[in-house]
mmCIF file of C-alpha atoms in Angstrom:
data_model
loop_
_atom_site.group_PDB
_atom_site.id
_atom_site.type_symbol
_atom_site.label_atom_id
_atom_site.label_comp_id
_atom_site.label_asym_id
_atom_site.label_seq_id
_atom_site.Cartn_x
_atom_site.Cartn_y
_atom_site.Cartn_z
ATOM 1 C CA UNK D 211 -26.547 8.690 151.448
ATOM 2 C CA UNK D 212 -23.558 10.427 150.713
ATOM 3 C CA UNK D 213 -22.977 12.322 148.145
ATOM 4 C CA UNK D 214 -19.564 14.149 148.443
ATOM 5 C CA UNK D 215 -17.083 13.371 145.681
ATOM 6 C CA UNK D 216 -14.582 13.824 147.926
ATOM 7 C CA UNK D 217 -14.281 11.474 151.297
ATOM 8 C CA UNK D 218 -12.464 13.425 154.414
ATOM 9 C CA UNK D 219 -9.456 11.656 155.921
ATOM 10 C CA UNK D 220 -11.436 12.064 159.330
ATOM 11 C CA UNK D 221 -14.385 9.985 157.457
ATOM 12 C CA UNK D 222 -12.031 7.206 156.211
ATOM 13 C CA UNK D 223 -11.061 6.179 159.748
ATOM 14 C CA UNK D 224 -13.977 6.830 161.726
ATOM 15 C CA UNK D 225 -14.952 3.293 163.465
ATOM 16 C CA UNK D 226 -11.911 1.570 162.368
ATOM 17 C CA UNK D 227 -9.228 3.768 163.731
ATOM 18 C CA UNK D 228 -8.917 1.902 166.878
ATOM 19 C CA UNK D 229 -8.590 -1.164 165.247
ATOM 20 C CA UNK D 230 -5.935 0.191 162.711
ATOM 21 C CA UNK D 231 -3.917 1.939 165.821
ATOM 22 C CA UNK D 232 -3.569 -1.109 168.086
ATOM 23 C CA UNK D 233 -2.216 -3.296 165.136
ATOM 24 C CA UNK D 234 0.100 -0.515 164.217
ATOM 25 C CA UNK D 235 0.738 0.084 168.003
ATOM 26 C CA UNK D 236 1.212 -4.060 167.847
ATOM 27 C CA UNK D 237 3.800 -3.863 164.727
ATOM 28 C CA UNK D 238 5.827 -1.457 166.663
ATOM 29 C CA UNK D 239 5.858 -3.974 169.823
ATOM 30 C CA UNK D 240 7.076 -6.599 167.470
ATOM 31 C CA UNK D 241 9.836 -4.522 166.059
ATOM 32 C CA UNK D 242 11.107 -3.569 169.209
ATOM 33 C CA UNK D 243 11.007 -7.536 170.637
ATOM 34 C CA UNK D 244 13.169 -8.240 167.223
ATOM 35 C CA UNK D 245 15.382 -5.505 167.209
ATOM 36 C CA UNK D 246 16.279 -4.843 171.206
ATOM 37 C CA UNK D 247 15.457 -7.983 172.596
ATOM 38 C CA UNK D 248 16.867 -10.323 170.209
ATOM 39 C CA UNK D 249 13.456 -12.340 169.395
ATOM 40 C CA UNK D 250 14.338 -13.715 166.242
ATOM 41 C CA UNK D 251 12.012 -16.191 166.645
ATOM 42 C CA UNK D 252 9.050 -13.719 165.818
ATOM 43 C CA UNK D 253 10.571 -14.128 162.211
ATOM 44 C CA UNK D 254 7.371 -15.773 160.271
ATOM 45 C CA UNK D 255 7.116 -17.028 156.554
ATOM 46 C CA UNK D 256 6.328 -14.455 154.350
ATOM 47 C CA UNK D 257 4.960 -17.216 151.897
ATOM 48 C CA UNK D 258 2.180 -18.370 154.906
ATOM 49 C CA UNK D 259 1.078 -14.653 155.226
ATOM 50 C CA UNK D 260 1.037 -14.097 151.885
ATOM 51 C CA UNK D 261 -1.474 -17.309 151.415
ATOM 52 C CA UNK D 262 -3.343 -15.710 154.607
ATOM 53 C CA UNK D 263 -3.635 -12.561 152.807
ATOM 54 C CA UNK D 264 -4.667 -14.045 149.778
ATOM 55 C CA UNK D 265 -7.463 -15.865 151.113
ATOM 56 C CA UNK D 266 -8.506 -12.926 153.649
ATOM 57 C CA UNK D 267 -8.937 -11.096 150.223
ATOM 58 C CA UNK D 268 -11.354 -13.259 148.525
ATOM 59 C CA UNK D 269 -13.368 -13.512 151.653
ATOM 60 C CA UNK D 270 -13.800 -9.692 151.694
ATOM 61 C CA UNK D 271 -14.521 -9.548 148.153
ATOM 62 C CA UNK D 272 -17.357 -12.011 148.454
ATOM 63 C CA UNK D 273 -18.334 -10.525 151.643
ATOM 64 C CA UNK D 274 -18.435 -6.794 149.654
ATOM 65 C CA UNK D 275 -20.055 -8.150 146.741
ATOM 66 C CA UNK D 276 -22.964 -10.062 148.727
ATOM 67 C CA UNK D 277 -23.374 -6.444 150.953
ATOM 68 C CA UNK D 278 -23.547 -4.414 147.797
ATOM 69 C CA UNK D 279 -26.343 -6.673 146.420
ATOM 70 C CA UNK D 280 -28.279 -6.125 149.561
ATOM 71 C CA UNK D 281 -28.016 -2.410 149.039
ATOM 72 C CA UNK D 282 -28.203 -2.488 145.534
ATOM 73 C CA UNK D 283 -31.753 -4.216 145.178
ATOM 74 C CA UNK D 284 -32.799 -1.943 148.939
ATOM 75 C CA UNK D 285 -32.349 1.139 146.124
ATOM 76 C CA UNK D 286 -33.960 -0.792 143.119
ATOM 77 C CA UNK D 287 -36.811 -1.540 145.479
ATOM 78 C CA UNK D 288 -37.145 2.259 146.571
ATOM 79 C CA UNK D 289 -36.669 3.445 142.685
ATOM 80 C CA UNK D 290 -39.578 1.155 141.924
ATOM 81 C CA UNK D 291 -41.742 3.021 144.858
ATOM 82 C CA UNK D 292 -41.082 6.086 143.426
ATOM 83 C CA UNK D 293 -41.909 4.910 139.985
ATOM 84 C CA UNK D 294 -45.307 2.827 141.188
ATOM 85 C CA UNK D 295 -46.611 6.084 143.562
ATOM 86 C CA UNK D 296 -46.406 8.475 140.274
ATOM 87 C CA UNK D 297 -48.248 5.498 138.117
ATOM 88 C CA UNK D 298 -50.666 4.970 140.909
ATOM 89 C CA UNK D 299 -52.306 8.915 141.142
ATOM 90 C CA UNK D 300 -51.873 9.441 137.129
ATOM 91 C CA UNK D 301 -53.988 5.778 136.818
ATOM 92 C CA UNK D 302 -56.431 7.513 139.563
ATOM 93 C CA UNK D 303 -56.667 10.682 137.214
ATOM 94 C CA UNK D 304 -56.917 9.169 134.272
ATOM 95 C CA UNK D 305 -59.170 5.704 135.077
ATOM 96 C CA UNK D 306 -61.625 7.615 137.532
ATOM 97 C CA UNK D 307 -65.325 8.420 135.627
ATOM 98 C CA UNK D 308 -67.136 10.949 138.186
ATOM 99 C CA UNK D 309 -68.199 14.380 138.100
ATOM 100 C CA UNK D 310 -65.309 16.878 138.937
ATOM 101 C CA UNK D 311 -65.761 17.532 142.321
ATOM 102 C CA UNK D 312 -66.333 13.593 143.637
ATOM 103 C CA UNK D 313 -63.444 12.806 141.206
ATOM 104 C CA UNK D 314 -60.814 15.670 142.733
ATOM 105 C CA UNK D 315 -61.593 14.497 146.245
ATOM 106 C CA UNK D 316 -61.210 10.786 145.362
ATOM 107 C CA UNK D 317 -57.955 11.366 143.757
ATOM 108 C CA UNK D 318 -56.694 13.634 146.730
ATOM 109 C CA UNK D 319 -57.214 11.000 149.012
ATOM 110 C CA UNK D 320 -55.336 8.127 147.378
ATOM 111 C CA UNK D 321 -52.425 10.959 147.065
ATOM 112 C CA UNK D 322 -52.426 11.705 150.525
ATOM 113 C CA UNK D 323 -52.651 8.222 150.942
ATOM 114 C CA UNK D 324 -49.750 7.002 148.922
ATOM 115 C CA UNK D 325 -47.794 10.150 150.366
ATOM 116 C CA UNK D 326 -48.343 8.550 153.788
ATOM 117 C CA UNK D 327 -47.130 5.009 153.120
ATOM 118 C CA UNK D 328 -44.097 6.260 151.338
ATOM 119 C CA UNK D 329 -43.126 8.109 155.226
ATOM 120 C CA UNK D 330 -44.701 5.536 157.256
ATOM 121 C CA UNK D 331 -42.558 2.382 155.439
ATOM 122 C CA UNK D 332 -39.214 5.101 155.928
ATOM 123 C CA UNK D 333 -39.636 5.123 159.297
ATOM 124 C CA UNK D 334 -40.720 1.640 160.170
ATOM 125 C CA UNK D 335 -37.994 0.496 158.466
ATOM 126 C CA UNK D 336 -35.450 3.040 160.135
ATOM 127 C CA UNK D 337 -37.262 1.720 163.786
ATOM 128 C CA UNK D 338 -38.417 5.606 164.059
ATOM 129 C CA UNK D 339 -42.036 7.165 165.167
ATOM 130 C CA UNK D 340 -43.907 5.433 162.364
ATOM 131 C CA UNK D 341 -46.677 8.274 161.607
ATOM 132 C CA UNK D 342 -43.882 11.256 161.886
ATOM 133 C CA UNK D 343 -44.463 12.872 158.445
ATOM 134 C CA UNK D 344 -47.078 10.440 157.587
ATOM 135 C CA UNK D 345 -49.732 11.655 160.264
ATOM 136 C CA UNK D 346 -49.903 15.205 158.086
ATOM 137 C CA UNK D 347 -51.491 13.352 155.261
ATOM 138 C CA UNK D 348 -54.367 11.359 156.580
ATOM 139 C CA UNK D 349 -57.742 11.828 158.507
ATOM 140 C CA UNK D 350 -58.522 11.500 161.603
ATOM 141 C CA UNK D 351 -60.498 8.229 160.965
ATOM 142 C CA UNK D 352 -57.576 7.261 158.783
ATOM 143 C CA UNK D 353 -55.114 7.885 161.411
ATOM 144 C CA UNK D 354 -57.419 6.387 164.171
ATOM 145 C CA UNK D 355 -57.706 2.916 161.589
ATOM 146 C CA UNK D 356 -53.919 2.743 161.121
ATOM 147 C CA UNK D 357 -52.609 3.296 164.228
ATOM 148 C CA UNK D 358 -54.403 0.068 165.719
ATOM 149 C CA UNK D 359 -52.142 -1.807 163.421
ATOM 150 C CA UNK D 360 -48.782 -3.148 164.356
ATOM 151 C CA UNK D 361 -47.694 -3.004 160.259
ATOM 152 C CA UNK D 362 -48.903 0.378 159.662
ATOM 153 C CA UNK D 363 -47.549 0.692 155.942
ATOM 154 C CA UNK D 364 -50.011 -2.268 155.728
ATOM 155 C CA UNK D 365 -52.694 -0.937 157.127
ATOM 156 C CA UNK D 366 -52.436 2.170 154.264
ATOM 157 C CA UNK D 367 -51.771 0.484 151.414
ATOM 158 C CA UNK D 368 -55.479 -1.293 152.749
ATOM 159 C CA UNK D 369 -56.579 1.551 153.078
ATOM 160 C CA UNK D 370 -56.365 2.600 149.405
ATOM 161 C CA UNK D 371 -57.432 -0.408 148.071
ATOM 162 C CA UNK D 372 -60.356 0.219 149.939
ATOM 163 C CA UNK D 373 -60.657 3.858 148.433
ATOM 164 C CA UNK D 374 -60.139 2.225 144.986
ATOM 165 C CA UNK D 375 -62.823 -0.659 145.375
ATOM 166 C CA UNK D 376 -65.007 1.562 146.267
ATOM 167 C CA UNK D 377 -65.039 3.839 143.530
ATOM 168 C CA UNK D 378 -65.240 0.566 141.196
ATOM 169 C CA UNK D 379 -68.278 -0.670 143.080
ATOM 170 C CA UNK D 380 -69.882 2.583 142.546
ATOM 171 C CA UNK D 381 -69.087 2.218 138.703
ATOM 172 C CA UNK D 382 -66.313 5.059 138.629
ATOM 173 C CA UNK D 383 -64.069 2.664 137.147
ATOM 174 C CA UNK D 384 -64.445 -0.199 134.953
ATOM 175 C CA UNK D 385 -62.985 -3.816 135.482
ATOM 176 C CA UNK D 386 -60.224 -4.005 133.586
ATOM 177 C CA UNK D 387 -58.740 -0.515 134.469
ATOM 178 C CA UNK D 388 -59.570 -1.485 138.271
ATOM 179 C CA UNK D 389 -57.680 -4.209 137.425
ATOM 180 C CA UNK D 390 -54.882 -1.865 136.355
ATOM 181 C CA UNK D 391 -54.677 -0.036 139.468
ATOM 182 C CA UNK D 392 -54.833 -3.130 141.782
ATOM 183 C CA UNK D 393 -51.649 -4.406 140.033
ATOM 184 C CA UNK D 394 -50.149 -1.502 140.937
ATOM 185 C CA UNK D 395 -50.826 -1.584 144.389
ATOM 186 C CA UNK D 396 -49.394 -5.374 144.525
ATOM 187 C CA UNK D 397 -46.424 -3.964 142.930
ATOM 188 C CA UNK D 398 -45.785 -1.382 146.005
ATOM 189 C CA UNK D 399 -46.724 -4.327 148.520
ATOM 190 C CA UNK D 400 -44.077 -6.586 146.570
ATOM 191 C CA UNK D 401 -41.734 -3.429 147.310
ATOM 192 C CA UNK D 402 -42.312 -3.287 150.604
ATOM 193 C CA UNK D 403 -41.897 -6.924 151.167
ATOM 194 C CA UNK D 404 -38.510 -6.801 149.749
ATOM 195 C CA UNK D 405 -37.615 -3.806 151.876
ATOM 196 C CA UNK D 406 -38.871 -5.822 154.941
ATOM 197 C CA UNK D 407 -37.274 -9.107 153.556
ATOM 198 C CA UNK D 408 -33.445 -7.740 153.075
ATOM 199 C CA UNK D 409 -34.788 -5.705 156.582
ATOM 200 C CA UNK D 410 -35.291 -8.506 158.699
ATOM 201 C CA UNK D 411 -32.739 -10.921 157.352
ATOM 202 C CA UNK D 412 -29.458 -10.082 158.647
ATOM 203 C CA UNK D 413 -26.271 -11.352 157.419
ATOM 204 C CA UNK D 414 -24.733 -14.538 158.245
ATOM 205 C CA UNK D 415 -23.338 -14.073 161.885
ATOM 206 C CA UNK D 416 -20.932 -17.134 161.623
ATOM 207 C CA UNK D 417 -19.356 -15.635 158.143
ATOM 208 C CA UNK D 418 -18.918 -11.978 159.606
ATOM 209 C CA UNK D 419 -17.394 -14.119 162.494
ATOM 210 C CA UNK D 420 -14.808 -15.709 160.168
ATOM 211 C CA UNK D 421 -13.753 -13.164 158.126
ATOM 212 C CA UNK D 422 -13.115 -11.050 161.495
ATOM 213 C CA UNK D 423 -11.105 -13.941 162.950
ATOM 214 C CA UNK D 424 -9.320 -13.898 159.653
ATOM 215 C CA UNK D 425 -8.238 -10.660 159.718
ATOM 216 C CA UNK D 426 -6.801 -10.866 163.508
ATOM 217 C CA UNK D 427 -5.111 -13.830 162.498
ATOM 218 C CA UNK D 428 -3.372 -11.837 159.357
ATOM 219 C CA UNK D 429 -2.735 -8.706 161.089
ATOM 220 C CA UNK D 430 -1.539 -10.662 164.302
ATOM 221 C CA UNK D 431 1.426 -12.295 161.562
ATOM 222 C CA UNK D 432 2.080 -9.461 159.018
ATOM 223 C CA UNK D 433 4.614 -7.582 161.006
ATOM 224 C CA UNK D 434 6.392 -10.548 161.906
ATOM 225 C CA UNK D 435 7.020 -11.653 158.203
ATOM 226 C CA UNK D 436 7.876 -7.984 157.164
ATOM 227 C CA UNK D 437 10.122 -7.383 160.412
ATOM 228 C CA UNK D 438 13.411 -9.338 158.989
ATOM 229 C CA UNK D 439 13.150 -8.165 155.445
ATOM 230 C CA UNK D 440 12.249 -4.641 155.542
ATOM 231 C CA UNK D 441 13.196 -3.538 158.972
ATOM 232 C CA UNK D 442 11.272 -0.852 161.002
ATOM 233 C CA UNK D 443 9.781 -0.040 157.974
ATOM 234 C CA UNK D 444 7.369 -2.956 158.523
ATOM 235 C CA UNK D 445 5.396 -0.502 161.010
ATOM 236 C CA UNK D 446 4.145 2.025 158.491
ATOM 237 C CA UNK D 447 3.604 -0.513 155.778
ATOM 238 C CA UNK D 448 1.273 -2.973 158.713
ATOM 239 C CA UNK D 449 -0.826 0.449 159.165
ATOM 240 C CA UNK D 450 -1.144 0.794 155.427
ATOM 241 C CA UNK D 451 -2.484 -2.746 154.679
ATOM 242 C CA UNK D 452 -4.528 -3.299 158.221
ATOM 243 C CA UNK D 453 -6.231 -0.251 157.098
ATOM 244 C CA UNK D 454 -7.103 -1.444 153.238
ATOM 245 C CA UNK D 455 -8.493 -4.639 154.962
ATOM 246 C CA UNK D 456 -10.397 -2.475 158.101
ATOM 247 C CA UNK D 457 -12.124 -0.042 155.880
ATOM 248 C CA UNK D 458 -13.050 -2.233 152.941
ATOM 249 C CA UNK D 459 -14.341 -4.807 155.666
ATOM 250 C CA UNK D 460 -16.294 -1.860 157.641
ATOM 251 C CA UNK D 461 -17.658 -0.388 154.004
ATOM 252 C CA UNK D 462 -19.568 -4.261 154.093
ATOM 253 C CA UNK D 463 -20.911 -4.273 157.309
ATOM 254 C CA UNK D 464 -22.374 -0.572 156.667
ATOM 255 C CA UNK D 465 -23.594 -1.265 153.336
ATOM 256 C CA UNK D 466 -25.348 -5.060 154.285
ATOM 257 C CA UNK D 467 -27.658 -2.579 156.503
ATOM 258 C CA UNK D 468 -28.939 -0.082 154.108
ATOM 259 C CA UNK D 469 -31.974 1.416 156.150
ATOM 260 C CA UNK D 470 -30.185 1.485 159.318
ATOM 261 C CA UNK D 471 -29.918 5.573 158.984
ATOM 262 C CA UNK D 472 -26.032 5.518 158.337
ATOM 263 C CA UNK D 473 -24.689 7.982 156.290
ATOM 264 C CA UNK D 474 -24.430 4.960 153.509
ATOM 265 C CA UNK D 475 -28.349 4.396 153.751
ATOM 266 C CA UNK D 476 -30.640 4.440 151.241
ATOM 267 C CA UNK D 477 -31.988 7.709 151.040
ATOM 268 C CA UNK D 478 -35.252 6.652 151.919
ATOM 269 C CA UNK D 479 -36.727 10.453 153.370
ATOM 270 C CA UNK D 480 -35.507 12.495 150.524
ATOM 271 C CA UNK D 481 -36.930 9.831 148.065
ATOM 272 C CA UNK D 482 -40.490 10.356 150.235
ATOM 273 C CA UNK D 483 -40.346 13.882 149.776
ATOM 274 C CA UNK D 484 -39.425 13.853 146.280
ATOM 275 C CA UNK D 485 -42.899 11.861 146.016
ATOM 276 C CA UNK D 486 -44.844 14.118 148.123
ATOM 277 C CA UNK D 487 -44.041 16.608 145.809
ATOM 278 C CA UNK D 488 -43.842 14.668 142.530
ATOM 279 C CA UNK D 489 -47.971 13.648 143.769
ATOM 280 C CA UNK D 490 -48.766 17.273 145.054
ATOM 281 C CA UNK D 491 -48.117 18.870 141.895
ATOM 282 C CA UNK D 492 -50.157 16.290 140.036
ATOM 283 C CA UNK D 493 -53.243 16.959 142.261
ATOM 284 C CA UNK D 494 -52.352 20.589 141.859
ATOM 285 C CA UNK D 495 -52.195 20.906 145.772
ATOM 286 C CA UNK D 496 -51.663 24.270 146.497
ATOM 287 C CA UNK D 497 -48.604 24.112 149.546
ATOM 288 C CA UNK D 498 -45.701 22.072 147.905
ATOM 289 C CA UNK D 499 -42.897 21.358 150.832
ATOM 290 C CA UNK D 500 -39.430 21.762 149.753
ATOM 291 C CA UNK D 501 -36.738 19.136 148.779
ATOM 292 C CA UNK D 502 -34.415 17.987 151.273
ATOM 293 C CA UNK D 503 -30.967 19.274 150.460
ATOM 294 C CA UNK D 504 -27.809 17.410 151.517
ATOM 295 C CA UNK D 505 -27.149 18.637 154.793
ATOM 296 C CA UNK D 506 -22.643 17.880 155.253
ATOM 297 C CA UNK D 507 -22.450 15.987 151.983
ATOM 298 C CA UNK D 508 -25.232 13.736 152.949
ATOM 299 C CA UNK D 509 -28.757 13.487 152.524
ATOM 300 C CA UNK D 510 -31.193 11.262 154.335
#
């Protein structure tokens, strides 16, 4: 995510600058037809671009608003892990009736545990090594039991409600706090549905289609309605308002995507290790990593 309160010029036009130099390159090509060669007949309405524009803009504002919902619940989803991982090992510590020893190593385990689904549902959902960071936090039997699993954020969150039923059949825990707990596991499984949900469900292909087509259409007529009014002055002012219309289109696509690993993502591995060591320090683990710092005004 970024996190610079500044934006470089450099950032601003990376992956639309080609777009933005061909229609200015265009505009000048339509100048030069009008003023050398005498084609008055590029001459367009200024009233029919003006309706283009006008509808181009309410496209792209729907089109931004519908993106930034997508990212916007992504981040309420991963604010709700982080609240539902703290809940689920201060539950643990405080629901768990055992002598000290049994009750430190149960409680260690569902840490390591949660710690491990938080990395392995990062990286599934960034299409990376699932277990990278995750693999440090579970057993060998653990690890052997998840990795058969094609949905291995699954296959851990099973794994603790296994841990947890099993200290309520031994009487460690009574019903209704069990209860407690298991509604807190449901809550990170809804989480991680949504994540998969907004994930796997891409945006409408035939309305990014359309608002591209309307853009070509708008920048294909804008210098020809400016050309006979304001001169060669119609170049500079066709690069100005093709690039409003590139960037605030290529700020949707980037933000419809937010666990793609852009520099707009949801910050996903800093939020992981922020609950590694929120959870470490409640188990009083004795090695606490340290927090991921923005690396270039971004953090991942």
């Amino acid at each position: 995510m970024y996190v610079k309160e500044v934006f470089s010029i450099w950032r601003l036009l990376k992956g639309i600058w080609v777009g933005v130099l061909a229609v200015t390159s265009y505009a000048a090509f339509v100048f030069y037809l009008y003023q050398y060669e005498n084609w008055h007949f590029l001459v367009f309405p200024i009233s029919i671009i003006s309706i283009v524009g006008t509808a181009l803009s309410l496209l792209l504002g729907f089109r931004t608003n519908s993106a930034y919902d997508r990212w916007w619940e992504a981040r309420r989803l991963w604010g709700a892990i982080v609240n539902d991982s703290r809940s689920l090992v201060r539950q643990s510590i405080a629901f768990i009736k055992t002598d000290p020893l049994e009750k430190k190593e149960i409680i260690d385990n569902i840490a390591h545990l949660q710690i491990a689904w938080c990395y392995a549902l990062c990286n599934s959902l960034r299409q990376e090594t699932v277990l990278v960071d995750a693999n440090l936090h579970l057993e060998p039997e653990e690890l052997d039991f998840v990795s058969k699993h094609q949905n291995i954020p699954n296959a851990i969150i099973l794994l603790l409600e296994k841990r947890i039923t099993s200290a309520y059949d031994k009487g460690y825990i009574t019903p209704i706090l069990f209860q407690s707990l298991d509604n807190t596991l449901a809550r990170l499984t809804d989480s991680m549905g949504g994540c998969e949900r907004i994930k796997n469900t891409i945006f409408p292909t035939q309305y990014s289609f359309y608002v591209h087509l309307t853009i070509f259409i708008f920048t294909l007529i804008l210098p020809m309605g400016l050309i006979d009014s304001i001169g060669r002055i119609a170049i500079p002012i066709t690069f100005v308002i093709s690039f409003l219309f590139f960037y605030v289109e290529g700020i949707s696509y980037v933000m419809q995507s937010p666990f793609e690993g852009n520099h707009n993502d949801i910050p996903m591995r800093s939020l992981s290790r922020t609950i590694e060591i929120n959870l470490l320090q409640t188990i009083e683990a004795d090695l606490i990593p340290d927090k991921i710092l923005p690396k270039d005004g971004y953090v991942m």
